[in-house]
mmCIF file of C-alpha atoms in Angstrom:
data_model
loop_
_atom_site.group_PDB
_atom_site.id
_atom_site.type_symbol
_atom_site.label_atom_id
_atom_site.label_comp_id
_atom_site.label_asym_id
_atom_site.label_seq_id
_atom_site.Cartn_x
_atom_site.Cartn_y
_atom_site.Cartn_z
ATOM 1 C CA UNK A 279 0.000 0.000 0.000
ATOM 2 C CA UNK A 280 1.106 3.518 -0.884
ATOM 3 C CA UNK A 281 0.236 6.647 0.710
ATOM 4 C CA UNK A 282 0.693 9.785 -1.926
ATOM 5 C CA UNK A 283 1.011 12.903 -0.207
ATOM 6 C CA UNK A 284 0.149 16.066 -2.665
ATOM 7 C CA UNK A 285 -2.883 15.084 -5.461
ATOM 8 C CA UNK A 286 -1.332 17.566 -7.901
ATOM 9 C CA UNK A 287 -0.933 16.168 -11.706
ATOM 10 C CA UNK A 288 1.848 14.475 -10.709
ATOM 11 C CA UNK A 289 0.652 12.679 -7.743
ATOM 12 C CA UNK A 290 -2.416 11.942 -9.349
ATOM 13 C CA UNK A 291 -0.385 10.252 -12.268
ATOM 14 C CA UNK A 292 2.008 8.485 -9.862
ATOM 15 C CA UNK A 293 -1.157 7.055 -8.358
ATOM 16 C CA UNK A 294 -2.500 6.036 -11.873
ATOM 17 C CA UNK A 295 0.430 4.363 -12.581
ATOM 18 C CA UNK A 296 0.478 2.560 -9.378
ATOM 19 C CA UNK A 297 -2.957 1.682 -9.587
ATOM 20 C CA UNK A 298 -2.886 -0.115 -12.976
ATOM 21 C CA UNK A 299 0.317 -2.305 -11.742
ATOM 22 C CA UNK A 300 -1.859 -3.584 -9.580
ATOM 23 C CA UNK A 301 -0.541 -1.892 -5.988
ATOM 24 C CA UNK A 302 -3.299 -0.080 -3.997
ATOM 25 C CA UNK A 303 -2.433 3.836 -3.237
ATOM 26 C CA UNK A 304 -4.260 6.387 -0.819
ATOM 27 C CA UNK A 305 -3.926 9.637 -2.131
ATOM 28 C CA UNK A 306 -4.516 12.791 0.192
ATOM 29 C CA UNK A 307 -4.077 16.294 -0.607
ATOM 30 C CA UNK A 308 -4.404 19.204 2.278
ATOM 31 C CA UNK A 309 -7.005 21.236 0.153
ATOM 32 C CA UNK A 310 -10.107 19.209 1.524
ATOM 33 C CA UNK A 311 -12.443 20.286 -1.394
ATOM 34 C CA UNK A 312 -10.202 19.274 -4.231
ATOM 35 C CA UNK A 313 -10.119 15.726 -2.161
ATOM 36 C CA UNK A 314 -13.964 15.729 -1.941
ATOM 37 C CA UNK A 315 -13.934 16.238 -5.825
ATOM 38 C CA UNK A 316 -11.755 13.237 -6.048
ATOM 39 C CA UNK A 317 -14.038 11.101 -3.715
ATOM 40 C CA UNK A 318 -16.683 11.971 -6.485
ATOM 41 C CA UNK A 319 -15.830 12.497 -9.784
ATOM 42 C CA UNK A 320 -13.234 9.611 -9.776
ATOM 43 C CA UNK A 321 -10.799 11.816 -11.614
ATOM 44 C CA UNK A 322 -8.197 14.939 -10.877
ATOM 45 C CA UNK A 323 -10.692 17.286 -13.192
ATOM 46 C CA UNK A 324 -8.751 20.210 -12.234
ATOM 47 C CA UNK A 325 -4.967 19.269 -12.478
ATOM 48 C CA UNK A 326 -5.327 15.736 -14.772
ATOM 49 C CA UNK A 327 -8.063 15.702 -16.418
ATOM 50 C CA UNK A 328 -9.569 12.825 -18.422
ATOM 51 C CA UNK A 329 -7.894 10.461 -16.743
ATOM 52 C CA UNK A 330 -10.115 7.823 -14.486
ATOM 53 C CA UNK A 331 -8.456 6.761 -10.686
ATOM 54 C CA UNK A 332 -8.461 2.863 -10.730
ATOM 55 C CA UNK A 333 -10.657 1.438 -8.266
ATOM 56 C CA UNK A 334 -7.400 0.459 -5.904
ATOM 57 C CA UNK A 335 -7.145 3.867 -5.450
ATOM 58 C CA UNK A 336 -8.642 5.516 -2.741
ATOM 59 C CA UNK A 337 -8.879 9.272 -2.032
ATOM 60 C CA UNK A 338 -8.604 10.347 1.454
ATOM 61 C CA UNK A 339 -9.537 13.631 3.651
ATOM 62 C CA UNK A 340 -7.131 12.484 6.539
ATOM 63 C CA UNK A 341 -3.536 12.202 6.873
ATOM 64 C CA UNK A 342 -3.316 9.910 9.498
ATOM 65 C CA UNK A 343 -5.997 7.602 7.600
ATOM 66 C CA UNK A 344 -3.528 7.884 4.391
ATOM 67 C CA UNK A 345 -0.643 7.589 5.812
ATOM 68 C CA UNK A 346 -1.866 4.294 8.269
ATOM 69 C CA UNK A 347 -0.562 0.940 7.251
ATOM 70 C CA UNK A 348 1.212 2.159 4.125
ATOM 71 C CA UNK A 349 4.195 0.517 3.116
ATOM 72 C CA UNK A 350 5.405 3.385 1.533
ATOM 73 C CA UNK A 351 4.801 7.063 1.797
ATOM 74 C CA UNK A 352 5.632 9.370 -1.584
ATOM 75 C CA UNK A 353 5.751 12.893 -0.909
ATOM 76 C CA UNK A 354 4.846 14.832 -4.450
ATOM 77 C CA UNK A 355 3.826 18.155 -2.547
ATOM 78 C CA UNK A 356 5.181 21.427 -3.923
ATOM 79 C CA UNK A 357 8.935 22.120 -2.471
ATOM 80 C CA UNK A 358 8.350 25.197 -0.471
ATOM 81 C CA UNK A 359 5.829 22.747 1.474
ATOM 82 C CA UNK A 360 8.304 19.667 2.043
ATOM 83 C CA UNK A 361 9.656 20.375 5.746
ATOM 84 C CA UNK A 362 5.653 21.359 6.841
ATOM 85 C CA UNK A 363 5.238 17.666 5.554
ATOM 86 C CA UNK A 364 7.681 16.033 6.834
ATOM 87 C CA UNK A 365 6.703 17.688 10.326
ATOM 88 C CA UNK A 366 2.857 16.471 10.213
ATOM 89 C CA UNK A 367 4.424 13.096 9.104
ATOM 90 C CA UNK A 368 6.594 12.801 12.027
ATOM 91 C CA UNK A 369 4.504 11.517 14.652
ATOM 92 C CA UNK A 370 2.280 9.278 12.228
ATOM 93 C CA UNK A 371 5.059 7.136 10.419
ATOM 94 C CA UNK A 372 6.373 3.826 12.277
ATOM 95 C CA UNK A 373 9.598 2.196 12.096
ATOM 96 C CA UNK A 374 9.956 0.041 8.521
ATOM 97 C CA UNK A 375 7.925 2.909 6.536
ATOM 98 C CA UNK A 376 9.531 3.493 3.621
ATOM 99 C CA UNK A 377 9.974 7.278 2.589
ATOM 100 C CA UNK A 378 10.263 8.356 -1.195
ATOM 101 C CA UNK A 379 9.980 11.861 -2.861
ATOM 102 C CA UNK A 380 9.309 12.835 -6.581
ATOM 103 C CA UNK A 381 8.219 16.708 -5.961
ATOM 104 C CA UNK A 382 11.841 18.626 -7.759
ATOM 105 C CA UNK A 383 12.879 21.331 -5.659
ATOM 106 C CA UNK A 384 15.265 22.739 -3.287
ATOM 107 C CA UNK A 385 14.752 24.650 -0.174
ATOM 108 C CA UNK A 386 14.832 28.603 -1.064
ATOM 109 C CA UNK A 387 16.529 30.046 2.118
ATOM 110 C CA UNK A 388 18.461 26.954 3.274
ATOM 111 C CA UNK A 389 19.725 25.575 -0.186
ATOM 112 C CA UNK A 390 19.363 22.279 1.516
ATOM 113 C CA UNK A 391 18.013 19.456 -1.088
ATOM 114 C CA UNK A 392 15.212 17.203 -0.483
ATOM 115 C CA UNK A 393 16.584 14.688 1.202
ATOM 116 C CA UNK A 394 18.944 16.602 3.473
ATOM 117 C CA UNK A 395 15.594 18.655 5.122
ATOM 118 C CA UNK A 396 13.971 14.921 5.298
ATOM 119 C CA UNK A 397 17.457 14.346 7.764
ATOM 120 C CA UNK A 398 16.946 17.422 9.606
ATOM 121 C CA UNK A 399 13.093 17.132 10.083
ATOM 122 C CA UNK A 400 12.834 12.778 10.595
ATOM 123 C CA UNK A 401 16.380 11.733 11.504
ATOM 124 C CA UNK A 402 17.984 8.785 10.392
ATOM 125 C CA UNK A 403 15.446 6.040 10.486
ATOM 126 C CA UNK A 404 14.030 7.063 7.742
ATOM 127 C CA UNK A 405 16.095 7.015 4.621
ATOM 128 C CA UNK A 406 14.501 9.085 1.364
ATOM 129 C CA UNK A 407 14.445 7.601 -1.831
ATOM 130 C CA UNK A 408 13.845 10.661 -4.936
ATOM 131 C CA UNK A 409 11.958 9.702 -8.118
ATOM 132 C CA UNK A 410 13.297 11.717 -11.273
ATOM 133 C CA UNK A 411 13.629 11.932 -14.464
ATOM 134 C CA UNK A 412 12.177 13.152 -17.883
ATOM 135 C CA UNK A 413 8.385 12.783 -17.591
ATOM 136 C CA UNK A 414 5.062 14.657 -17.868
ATOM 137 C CA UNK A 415 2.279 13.693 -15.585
ATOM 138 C CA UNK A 416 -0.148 13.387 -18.558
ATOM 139 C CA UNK A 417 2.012 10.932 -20.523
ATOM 140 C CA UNK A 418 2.392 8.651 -17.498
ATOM 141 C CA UNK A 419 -0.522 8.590 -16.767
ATOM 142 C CA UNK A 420 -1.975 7.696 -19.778
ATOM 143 C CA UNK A 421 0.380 5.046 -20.396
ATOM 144 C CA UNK A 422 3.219 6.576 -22.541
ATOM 145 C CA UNK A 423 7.186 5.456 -22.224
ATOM 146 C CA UNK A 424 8.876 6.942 -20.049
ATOM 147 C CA UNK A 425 12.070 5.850 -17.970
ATOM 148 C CA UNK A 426 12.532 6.950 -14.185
ATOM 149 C CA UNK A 427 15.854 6.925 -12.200
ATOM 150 C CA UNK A 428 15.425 5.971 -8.090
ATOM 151 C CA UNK A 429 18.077 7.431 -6.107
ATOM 152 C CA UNK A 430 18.316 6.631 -2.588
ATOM 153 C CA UNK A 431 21.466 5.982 -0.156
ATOM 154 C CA UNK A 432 19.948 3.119 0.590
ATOM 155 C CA UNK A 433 20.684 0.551 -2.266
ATOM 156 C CA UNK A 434 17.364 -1.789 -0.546
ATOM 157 C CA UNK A 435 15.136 0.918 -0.696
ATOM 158 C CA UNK A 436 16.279 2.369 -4.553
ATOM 159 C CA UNK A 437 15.493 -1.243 -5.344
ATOM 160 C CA UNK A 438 12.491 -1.796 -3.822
ATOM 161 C CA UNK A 439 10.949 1.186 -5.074
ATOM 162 C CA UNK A 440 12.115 0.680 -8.554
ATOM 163 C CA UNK A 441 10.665 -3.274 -8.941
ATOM 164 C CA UNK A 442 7.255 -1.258 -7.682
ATOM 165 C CA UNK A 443 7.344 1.573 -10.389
ATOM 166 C CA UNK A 444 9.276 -0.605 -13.123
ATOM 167 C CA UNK A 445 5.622 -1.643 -14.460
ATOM 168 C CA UNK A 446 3.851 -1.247 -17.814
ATOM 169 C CA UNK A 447 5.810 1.718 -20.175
ATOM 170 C CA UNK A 448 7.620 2.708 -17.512
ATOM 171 C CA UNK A 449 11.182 1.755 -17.276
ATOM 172 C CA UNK A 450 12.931 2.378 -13.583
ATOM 173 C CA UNK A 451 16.506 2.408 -12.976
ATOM 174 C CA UNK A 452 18.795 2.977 -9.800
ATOM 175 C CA UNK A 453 21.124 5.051 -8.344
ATOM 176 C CA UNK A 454 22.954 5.832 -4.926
ATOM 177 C CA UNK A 455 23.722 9.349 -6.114
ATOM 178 C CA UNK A 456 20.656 10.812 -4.467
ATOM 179 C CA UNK A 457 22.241 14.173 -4.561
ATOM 180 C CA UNK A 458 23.200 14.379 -8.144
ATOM 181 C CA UNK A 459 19.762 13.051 -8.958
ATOM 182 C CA UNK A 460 17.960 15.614 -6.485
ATOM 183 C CA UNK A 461 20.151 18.346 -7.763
ATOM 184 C CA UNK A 462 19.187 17.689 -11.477
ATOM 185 C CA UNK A 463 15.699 17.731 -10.720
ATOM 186 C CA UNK A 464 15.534 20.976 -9.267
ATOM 187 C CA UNK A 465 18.032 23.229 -11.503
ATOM 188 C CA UNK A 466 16.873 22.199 -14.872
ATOM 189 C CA UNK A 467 13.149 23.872 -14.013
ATOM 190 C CA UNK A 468 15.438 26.722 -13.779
ATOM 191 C CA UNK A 469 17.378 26.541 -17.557
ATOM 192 C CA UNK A 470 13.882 25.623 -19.056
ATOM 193 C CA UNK A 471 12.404 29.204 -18.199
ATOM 194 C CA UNK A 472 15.631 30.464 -19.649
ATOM 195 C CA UNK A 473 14.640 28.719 -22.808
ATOM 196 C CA UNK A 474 11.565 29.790 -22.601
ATOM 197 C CA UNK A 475 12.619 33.014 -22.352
ATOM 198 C CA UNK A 476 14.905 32.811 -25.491
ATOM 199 C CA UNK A 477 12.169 30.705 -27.201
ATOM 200 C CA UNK A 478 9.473 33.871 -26.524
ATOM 201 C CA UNK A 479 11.846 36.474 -27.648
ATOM 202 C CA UNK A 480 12.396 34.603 -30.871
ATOM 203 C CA UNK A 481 15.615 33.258 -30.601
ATOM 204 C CA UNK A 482 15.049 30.503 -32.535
ATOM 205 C CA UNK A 483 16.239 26.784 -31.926
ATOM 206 C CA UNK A 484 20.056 27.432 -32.047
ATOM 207 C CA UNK A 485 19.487 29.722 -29.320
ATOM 208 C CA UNK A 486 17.829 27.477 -27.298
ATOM 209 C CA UNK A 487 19.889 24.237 -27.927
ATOM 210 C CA UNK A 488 23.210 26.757 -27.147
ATOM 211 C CA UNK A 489 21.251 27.397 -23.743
ATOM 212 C CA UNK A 490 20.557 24.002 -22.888
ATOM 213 C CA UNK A 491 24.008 23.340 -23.269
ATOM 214 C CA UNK A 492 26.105 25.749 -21.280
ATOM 215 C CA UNK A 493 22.627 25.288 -18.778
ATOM 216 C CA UNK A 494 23.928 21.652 -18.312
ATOM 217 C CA UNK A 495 27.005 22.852 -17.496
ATOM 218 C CA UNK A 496 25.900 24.739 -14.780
ATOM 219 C CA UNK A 497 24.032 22.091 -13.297
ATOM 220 C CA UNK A 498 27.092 19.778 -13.344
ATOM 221 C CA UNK A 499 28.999 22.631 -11.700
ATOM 222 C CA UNK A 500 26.415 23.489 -9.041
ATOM 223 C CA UNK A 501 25.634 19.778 -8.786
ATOM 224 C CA UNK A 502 29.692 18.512 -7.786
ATOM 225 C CA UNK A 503 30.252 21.506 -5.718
ATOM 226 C CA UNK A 504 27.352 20.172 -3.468
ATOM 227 C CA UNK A 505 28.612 16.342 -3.580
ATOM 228 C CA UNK A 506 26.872 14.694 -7.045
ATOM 229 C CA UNK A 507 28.573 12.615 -9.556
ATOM 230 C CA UNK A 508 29.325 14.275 -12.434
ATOM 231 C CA UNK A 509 28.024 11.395 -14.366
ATOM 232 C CA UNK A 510 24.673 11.787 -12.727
ATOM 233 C CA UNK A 511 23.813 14.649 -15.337
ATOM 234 C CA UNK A 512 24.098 12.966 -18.060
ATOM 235 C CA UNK A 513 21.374 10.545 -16.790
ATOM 236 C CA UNK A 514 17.838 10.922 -17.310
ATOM 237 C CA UNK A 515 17.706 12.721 -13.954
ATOM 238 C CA UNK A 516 19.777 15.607 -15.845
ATOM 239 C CA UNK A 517 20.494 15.866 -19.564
ATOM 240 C CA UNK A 518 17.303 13.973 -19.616
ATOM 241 C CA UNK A 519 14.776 15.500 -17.512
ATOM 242 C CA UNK A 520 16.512 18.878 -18.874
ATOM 243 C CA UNK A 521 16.075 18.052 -22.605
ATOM 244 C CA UNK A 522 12.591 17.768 -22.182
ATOM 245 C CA UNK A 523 11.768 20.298 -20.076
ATOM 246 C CA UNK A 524 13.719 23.010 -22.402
ATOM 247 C CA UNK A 525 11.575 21.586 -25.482
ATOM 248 C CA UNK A 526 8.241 20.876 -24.565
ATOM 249 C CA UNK A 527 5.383 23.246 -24.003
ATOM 250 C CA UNK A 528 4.075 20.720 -21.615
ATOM 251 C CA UNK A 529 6.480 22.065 -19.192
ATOM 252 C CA UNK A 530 5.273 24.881 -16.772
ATOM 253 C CA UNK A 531 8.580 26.160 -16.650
ATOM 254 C CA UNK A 532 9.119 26.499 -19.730
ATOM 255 C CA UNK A 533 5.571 28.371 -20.664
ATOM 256 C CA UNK A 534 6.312 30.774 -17.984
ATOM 257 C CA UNK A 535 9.432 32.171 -19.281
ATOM 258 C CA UNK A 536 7.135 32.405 -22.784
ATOM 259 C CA UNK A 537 4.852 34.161 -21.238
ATOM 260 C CA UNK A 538 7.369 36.880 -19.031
ATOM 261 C CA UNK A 539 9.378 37.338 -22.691
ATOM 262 C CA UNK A 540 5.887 37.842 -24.436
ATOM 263 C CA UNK A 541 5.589 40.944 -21.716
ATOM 264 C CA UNK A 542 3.306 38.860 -19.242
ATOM 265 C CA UNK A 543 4.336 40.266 -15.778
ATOM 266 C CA UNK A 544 5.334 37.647 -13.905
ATOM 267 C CA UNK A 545 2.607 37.212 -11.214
ATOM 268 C CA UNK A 546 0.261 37.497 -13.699
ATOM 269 C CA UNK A 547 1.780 34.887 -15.496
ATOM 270 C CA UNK A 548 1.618 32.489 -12.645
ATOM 271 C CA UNK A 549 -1.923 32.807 -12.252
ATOM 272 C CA UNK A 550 -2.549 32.226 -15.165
ATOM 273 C CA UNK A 551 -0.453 28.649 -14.873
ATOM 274 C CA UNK A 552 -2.538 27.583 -12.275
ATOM 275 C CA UNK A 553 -0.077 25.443 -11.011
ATOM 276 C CA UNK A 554 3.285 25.185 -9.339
ATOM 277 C CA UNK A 555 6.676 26.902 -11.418
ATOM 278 C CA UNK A 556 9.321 25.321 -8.829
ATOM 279 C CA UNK A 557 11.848 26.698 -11.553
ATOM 280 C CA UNK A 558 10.218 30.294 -10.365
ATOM 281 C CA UNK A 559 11.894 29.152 -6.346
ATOM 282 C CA UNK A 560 14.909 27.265 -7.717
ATOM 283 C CA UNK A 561 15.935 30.335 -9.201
ATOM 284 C CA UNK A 562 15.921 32.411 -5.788
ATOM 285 C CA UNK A 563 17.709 28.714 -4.146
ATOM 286 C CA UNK A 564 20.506 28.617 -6.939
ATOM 287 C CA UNK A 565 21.589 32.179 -6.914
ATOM 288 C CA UNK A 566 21.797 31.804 -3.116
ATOM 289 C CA UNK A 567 24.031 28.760 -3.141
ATOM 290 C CA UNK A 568 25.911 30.363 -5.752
ATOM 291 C CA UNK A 569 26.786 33.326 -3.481
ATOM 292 C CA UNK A 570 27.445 30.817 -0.449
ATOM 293 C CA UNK A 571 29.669 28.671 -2.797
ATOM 294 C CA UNK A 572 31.281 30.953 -5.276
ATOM 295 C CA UNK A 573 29.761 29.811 -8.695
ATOM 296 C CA UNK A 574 30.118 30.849 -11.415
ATOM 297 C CA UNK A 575 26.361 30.394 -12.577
ATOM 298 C CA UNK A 576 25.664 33.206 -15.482
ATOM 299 C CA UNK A 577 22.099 31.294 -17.457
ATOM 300 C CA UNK A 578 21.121 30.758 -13.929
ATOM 301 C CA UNK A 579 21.257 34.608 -12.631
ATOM 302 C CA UNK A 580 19.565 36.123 -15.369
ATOM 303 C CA UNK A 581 17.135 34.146 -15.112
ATOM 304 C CA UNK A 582 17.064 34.992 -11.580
ATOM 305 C CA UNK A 583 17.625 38.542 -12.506
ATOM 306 C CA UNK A 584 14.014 38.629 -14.479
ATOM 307 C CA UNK A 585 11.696 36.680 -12.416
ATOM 308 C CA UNK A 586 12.923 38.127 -8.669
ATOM 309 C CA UNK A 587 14.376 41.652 -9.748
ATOM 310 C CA UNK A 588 12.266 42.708 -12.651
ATOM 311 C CA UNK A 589 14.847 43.116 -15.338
ATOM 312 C CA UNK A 590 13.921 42.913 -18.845
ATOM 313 C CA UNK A 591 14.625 39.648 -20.591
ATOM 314 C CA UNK A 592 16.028 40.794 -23.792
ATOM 315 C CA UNK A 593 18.652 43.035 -21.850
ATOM 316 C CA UNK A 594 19.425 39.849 -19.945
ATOM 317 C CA UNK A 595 19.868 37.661 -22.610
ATOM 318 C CA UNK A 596 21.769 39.906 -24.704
ATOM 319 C CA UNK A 597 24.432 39.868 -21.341
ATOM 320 C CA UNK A 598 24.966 36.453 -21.712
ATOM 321 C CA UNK A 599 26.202 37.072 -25.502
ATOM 322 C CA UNK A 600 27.785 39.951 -24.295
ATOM 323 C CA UNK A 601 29.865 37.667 -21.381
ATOM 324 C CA UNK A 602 34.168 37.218 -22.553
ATOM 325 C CA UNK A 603 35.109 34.251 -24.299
ATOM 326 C CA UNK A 604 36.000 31.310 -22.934
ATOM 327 C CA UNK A 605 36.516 27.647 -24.051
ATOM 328 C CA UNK A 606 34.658 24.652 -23.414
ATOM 329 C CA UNK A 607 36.595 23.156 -20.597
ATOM 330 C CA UNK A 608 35.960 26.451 -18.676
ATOM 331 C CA UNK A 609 39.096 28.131 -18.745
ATOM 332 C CA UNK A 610 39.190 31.650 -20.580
ATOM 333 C CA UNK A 611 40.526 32.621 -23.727
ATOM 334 C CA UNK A 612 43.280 34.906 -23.227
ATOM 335 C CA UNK A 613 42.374 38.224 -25.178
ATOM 336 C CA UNK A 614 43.645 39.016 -28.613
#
């Protein structure tokens, strides 16, 4: 039994996929009248809609009730909401409950990555495993391919979690780098408004793959400075989960920088989401660690720049171009 904490699109989906492999889910939300629309329309109709809950999944308008019995608790709430989570979880999970995550974030004022405020907030009986990787709630949940990577410290747990999800289209691999994989979850929401930015100014596709590219390389950089494997981000958790997020109008990230480079101010542009950016509080996370660790981060703190300071996205972008030369392998070219 699962208990899936956050009935977003992408908990709903999670609990779709779940269902139709055949392993029962409770799925509870904290806004009590999207769970009582749940309870009777049988489907997410205002963040997945068209898509039926199998009958082994069961809505529910108490925590404790969800969370009772479950072998496994998946946390898919927005970032900024994680540690409050984690703290109502506290008293209600008992010793062998297995703890997972798939919500991509990091902590705005801390920097500290899921699994580190898990440690601060639960301790250490209670490992995290993070689900990643380059996928859109819709697709899963309607039975598309897509391939997952499990990242846990614990190599038991990675495992476990991977033989559950590993079902149908889905394809789940394992990793111990839980940072690198937590990392690349988070930062790429960040690059994708950047190309959505470019993309909405007109930039055109070499613009946008250019980004992508010297984006990855920031991840990698932020990403080894804070104790991931290189290697990571070029996994699906990175170059994959950023690929697709940069390309795909699917991708909330991505339409909000369209929308701020179309002249959409920023809140407005939000609302008009209706959902979640975490790329919108990565940004505000990633130029803080970059202060705190020295980085050299330049994609990353324009985009910063736009959404937290106001400045104008074509001035920004035009920066970057603007920026001295350097080579590939980081070190600058010596002037003419």
């Amino acid at each position: 039994m699962f208990a899936i904490i956050g009935a977003g699109a992408w908990g709903t989906a999670l609990a779709v996929h779940l269902g139709k492999a055949g392993w029962p889910a409770k799925l509870w939300d904290i806004d009590r009248t999207h769970v009582a629309n749940l309870l009777s329309d049988r489907e997410n109709k205002r963040y997945l809609p068209g898509v039926s809950l199998p009958s082994c999944v069961q809505p529910m308008e108490e925590l404790e009730t969800a969370v009772r019995g479950a072998e496994c608790v998946l946390l898919v709430t927005p970032s900024s909401a994680l540690r409050g989570t984690f703290r109502r979880l506290k008293p209600l999970l008992t010793r062998g409950m297995r703890l997972c995550c798939a919500s991509k974030g990091l902590e705005v004022e801390s920097g500290l990555l899921t699994h580190q405020v898990a440690a601060e907030e639960l301790g250490a009986d209670f490992p995290l495993a993070a689900v990643s990787g380059p996928t859109f709630a819709t697709e899963v949940a309607a039975g598309r391919p897509a391939a997952i990577t499990v990242a846990s410290g614990s190599a038991e747990l990675a495992g476990w979690l991977a033989l559950k999800l590993n079902s149908g289209a889905v394809r789940a691999y394992v990793s111990g780098d839980v940072t690198g994989v937590e990392v690349g979850g988070a930062t790429k929401n960040v690059i994708a408004i950047g190309a959505g930015l470019s993309d909405g100014l007109g930039y055109g596709a070499n613009a946008r793959a250019a980004l992508l590219c010297r984006g990855l390389a920031e991840i990698v950089r932020l990403g080894v400075a804070l104790g991931g494997r290189a290697s990571s981000f070029m996994g699906l958790a990175g170059l994959g989960d950023l690929a697709l997020t940069c390309s795909d109008d699917q991708s909330r990230n991505r339409r909000l920088g369209l929308k701020v480079a179309r002249g959409t101010p920023v809140e407005k542009a939000l609302e008009e989401l209706g959902q979640v950016a975490e790329g919108l509080y990565a940004a505000d996370a990633v130029h803080r660690l970059s202060r705190r660790l020295d980085l050299d981060l330049p994609i990353s703190e324009q985009v910063y720049q736009v959404l937290h300071r106001g400045r104008d996205p074509g001035k920004v972008l035009k920066a970057l171009l603007s920026r001295p030369l350097k080579s590939e392998d980081e070190v600058p070219v010596a002037a003419a």
